[in-house]
PDB file of C-alpha atoms in Angstrom:
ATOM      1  CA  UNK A  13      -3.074  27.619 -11.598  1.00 94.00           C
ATOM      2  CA  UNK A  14       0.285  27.118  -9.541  1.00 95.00           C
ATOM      3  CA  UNK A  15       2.435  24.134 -11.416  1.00 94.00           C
ATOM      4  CA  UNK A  16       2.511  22.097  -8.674  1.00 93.00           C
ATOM      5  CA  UNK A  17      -1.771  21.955  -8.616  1.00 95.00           C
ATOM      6  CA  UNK A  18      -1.565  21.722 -12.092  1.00 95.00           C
ATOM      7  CA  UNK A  19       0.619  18.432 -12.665  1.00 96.00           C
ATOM      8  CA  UNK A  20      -1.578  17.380  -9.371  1.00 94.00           C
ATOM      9  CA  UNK A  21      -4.643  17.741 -11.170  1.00 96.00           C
ATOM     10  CA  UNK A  22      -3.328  16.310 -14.304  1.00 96.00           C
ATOM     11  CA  UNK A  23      -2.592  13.154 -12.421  1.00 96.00           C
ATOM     12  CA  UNK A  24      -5.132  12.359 -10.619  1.00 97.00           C
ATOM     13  CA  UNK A  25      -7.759  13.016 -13.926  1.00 97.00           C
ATOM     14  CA  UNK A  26      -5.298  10.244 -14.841  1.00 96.00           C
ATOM     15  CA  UNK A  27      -6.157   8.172 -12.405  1.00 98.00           C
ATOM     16  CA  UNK A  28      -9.665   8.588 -11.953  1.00 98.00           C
ATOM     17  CA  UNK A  29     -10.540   5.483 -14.926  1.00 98.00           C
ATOM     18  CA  UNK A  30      -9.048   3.117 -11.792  1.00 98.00           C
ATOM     19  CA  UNK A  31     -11.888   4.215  -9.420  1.00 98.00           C
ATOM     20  CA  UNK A  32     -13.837   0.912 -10.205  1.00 98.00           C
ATOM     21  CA  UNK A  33     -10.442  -0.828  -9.016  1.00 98.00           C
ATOM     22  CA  UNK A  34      -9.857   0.787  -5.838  1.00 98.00           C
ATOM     23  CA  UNK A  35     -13.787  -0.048  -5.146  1.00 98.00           C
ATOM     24  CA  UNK A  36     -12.910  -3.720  -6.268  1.00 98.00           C
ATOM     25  CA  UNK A  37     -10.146  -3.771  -3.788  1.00 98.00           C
ATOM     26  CA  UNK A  38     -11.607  -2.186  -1.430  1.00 98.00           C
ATOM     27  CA  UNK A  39     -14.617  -4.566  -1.166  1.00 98.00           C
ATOM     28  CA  UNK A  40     -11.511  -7.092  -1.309  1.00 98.00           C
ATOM     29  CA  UNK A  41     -10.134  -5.827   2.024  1.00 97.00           C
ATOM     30  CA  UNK A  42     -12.864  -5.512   3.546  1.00 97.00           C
ATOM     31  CA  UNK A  43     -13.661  -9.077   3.064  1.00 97.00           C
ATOM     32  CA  UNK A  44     -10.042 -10.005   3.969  1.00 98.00           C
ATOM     33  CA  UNK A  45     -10.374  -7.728   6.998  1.00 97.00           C
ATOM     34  CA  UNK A  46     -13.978  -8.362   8.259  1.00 95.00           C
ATOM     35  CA  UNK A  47     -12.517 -12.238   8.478  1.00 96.00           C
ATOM     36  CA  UNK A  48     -10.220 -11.677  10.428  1.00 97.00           C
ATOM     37  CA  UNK A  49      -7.282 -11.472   7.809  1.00 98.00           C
ATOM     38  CA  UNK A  50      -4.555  -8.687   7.871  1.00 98.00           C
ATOM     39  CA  UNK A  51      -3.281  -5.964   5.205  1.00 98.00           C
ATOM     40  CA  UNK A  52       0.650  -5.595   5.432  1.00 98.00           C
ATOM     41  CA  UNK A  53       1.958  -2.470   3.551  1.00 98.00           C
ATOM     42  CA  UNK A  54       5.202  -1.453   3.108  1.00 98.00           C
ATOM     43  CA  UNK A  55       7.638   1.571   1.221  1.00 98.00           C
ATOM     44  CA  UNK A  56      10.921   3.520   1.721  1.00 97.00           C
ATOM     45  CA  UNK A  57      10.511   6.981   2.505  1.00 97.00           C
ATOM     46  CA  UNK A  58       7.636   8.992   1.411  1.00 97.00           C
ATOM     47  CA  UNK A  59       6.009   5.663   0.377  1.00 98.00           C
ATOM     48  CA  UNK A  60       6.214   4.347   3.808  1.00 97.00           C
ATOM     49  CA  UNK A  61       4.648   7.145   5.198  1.00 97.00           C
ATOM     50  CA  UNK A  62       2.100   6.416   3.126  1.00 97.00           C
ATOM     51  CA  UNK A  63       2.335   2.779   3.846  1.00 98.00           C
ATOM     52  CA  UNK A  64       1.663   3.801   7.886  1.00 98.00           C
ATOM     53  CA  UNK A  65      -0.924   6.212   6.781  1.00 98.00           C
ATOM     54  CA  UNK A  66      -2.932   3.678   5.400  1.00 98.00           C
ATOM     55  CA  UNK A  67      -2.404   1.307   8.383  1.00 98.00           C
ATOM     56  CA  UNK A  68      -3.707   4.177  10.927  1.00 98.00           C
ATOM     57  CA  UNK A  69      -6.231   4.775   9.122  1.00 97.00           C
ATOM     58  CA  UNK A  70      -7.647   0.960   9.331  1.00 97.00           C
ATOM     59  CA  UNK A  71      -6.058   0.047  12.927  1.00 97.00           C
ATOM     60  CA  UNK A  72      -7.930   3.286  14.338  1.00 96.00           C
ATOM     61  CA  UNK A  73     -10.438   5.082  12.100  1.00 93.00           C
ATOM     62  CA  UNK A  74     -11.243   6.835   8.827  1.00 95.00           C
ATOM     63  CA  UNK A  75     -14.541   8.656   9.547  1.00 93.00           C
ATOM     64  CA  UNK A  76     -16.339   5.654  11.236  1.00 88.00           C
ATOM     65  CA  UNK A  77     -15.846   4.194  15.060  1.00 89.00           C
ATOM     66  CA  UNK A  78     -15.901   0.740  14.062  1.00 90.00           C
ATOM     67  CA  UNK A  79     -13.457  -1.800  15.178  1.00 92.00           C
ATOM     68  CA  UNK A  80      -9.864  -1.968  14.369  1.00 96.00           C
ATOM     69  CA  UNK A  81      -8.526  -3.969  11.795  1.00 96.00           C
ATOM     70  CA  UNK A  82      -5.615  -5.556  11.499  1.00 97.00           C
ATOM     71  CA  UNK A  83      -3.117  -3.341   9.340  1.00 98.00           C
ATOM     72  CA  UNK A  84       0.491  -3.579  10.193  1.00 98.00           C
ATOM     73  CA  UNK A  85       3.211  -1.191   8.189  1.00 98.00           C
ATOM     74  CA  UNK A  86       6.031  -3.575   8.329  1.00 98.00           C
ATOM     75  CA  UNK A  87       8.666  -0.066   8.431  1.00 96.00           C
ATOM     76  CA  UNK A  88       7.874   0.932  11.553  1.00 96.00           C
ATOM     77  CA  UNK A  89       9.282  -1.614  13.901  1.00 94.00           C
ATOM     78  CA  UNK A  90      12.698  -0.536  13.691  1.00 95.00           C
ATOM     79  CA  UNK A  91      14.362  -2.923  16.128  1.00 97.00           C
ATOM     80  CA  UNK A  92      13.138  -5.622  13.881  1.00 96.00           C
ATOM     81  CA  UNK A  93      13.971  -3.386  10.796  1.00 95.00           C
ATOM     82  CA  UNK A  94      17.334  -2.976  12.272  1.00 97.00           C
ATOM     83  CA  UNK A  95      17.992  -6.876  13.337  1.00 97.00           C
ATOM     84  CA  UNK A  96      16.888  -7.770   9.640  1.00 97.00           C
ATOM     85  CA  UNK A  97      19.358  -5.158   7.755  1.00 96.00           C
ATOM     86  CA  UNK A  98      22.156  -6.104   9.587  1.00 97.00           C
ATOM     87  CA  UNK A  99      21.568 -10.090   9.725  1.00 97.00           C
ATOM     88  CA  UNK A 100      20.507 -10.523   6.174  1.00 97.00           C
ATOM     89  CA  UNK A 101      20.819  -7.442   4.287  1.00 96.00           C
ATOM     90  CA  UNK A 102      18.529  -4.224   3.069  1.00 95.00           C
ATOM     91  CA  UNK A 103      16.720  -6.529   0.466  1.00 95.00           C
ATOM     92  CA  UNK A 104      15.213  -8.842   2.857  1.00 97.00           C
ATOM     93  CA  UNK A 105      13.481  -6.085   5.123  1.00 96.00           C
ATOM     94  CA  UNK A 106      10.151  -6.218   4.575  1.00 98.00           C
ATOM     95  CA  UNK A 107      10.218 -10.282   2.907  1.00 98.00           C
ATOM     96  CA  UNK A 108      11.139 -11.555   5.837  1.00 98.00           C
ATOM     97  CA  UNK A 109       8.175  -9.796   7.502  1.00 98.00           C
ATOM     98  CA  UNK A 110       6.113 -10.813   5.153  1.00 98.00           C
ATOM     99  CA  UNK A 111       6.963 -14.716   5.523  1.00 98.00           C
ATOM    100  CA  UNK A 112       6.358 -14.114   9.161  1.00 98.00           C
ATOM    101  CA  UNK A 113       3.153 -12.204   9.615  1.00 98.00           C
ATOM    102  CA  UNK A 114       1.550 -13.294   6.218  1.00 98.00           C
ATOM    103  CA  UNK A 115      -0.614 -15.452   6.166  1.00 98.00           C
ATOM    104  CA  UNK A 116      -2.813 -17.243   2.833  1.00 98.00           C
ATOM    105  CA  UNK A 117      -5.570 -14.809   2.220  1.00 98.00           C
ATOM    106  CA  UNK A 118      -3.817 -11.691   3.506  1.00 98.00           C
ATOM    107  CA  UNK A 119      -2.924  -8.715   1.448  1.00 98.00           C
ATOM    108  CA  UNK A 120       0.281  -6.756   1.163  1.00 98.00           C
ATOM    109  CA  UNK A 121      -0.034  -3.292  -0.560  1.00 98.00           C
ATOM    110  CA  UNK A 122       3.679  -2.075  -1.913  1.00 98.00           C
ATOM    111  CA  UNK A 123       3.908   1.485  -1.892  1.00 98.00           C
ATOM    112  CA  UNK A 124       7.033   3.085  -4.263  1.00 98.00           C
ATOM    113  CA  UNK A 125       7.185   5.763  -6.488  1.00 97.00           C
ATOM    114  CA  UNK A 126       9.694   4.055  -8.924  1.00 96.00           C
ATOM    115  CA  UNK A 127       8.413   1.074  -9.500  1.00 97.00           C
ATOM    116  CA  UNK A 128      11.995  -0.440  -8.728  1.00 97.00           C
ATOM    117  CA  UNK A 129      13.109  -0.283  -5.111  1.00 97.00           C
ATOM    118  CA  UNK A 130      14.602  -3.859  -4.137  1.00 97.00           C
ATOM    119  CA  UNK A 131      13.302  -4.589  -0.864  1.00 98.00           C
ATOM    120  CA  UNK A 132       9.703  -3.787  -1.756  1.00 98.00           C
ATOM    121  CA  UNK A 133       9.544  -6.109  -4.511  1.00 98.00           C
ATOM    122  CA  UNK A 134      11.514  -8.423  -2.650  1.00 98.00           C
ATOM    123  CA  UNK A 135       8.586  -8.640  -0.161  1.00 98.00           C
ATOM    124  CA  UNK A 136       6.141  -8.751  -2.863  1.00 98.00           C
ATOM    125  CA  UNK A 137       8.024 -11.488  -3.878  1.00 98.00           C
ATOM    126  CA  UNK A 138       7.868 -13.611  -0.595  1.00 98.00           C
ATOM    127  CA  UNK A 139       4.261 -12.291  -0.421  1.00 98.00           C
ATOM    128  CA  UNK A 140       3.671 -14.266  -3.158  1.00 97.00           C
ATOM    129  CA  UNK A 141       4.972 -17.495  -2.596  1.00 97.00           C
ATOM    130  CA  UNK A 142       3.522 -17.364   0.766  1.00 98.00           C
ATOM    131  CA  UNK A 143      -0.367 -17.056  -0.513  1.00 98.00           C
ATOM    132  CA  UNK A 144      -0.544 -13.371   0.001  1.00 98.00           C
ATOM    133  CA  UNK A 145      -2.615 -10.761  -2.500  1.00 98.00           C
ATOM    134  CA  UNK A 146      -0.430  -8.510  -4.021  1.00 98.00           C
ATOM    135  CA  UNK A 147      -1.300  -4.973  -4.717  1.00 98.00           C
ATOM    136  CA  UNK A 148       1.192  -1.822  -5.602  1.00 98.00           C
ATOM    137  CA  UNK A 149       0.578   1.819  -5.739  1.00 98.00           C
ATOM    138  CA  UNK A 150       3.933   3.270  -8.013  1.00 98.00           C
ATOM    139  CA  UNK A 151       4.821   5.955 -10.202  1.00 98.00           C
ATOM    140  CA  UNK A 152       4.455   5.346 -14.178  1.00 98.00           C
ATOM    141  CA  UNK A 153       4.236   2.125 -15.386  1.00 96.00           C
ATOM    142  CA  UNK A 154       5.919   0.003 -17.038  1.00 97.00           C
ATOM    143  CA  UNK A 155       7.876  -0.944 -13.749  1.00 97.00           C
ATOM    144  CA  UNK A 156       8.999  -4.014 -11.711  1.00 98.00           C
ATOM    145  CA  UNK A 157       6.724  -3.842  -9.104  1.00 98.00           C
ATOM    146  CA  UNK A 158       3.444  -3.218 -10.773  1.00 98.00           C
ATOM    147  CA  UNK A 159       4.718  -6.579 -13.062  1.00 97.00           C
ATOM    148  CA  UNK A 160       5.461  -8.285 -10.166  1.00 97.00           C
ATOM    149  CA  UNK A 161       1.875  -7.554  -8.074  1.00 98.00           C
ATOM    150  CA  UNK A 162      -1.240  -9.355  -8.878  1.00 98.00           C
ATOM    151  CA  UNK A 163      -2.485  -5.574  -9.315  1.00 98.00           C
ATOM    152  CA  UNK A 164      -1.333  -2.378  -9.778  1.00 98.00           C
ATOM    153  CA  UNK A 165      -1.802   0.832  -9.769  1.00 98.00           C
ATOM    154  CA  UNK A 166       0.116   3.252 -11.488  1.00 98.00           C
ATOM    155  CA  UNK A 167       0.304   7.107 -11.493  1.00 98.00           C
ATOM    156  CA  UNK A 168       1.583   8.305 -14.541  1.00 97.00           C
ATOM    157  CA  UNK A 169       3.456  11.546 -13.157  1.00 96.00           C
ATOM    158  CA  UNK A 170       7.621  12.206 -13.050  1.00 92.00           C
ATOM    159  CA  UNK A 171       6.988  14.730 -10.106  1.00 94.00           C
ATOM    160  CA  UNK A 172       7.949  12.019  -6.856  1.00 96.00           C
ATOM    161  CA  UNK A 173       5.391  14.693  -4.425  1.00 96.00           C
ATOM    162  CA  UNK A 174       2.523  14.415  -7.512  1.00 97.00           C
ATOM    163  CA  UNK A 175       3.331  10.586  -7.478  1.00 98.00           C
ATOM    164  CA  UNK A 176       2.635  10.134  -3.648  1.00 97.00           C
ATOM    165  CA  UNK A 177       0.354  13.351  -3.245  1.00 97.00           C
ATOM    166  CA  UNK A 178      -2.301  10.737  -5.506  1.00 98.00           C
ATOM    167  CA  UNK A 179      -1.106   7.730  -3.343  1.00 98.00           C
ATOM    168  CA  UNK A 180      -2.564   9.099  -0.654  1.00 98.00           C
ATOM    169  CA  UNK A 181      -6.047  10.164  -2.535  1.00 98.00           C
ATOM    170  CA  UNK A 182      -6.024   6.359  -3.486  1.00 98.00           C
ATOM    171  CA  UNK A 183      -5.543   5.240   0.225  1.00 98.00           C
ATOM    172  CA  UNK A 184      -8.319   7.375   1.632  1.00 98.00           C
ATOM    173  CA  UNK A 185     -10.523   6.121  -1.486  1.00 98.00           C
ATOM    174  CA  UNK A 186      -9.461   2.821  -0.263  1.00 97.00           C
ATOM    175  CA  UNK A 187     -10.530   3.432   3.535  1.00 97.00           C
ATOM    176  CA  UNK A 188     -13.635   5.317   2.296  1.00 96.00           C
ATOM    177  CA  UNK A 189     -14.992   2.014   0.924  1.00 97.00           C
ATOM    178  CA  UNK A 190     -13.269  -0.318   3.234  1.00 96.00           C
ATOM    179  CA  UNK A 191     -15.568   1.326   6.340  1.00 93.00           C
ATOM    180  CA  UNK A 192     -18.836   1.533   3.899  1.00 93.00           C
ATOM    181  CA  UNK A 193     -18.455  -2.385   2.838  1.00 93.00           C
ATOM    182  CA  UNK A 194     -17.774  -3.312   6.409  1.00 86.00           C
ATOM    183  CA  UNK A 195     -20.276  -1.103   8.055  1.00 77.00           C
TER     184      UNK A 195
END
C-alpha cells in the first residue's frame, strides 16, 4: 500500500470509535437546523476549505434536494475578513463574526489541524459566551481547541493532508445524517 493510503487508513480506523458522535451531532444539527438555527464554521487554510465544504454541502445539497439550511463559513467574506484584520487584528476574525451572526442555540464547528491557531479558538471563545454549541474537528489531541469546545474531535495523525483528508470523511458523515434526520 502507498504511505500516504496507509497513514490514511490508519487514521481513519482511528477514528471510526467516534461514529456514534458524529451521529449524535448530527441529529444535533439537524435539530438546530430544521428550527431554523444556523451552523457557523470556520479554519485557516486547508481547514477552511473544509469549513466551506461543509457549508455547501448544507446551503445546497449532499445527495438529497431538500431545502437549504443555513450554514455560513465565516472565511469567505473577505471584505468583512479584511475590515476585521485591519480594525482589530488577525485574532478577532472569525469572534467578531461569531458575536454577530450567532445566535443562542446555534452551532459553530472549528476546523484546525493543530489544535492551536488563535483566531479559531478566539471565535470559539466568543461562541461561547454568546450561547453558541461548540464543536472542533483538529489534529491529535491534547490541544487548545478541542479543550476549549464543548466537543471535539480529534484525529490522531502528524501528516496535516491525513489530518484534513479524515476532516472531510467526518463532514460528509456529518451531512449524511444531517439530510437522513431531517428528511
Amino acid at each position: 500500500m502507498h504511505p500516504h493510503l496507509a497513514r490514511l487508513s490508519t487514521a481513519l480506523s482511528a477514528v471510526d470509535p467516534e461514529t456514534p458522535k458524529i451521529y449524535a451531532w448530527g441529529f444535533k444539527l439537524a435539530g438546530v437546523l430544521g428550527g431554523g438555527g444556523r451552523l457557523l464554521a470556520c479554519g485557516n487554510g486547508g481547514s477552511a476549505a473544509e469549513a466551506q465544504h461543509l457549508t455547501a454541502e448544507l446551503v445546497g445539497r449532499y445527495r438529497a434536494d431538500r431545502r437549504p439550511y443555513a450554514a455560513i463559513p465565516l472565511h469567505a467574506d473577505t471584505s468583512t475578513l479584511t475590515a476585521i484584520g485591519n480594525d482589530f487584528g488577525m485574532g478577532e476574525l472569525y469572534a467578531r463574526q461569531v458575536r454577530a451572526h450567532g445566535r443562542p442555540g446555534d452551532v459553530l464547528m472549528c476546523l484546525s489541524t493543530s489544535g492551536s491557531s488563535p483566531n479559531v479558538t478566539e471565535a470559539a471563545e466568543a461562541a461561547r459566551e454568546c450561547g453558541l454549541t461548540t464543536w472542533a474537528l483538529t489534529g491529535p489531541a491534547p490541544n487548545p481547541l478541542a479543550d476549549l469546545c464543548d466537543e471535539s474531535i480529534a484525529v490522531p495523525a502528524g501528516d496535516t493532508a491525513t489530518v484534513q483528508e479524515v476532516h472531510l470523511t467526518v463532514i460528509h458523515m456529518l451531512c449524511d445524517v444531517i439530510e437522513k434526520a431531517c428528511a
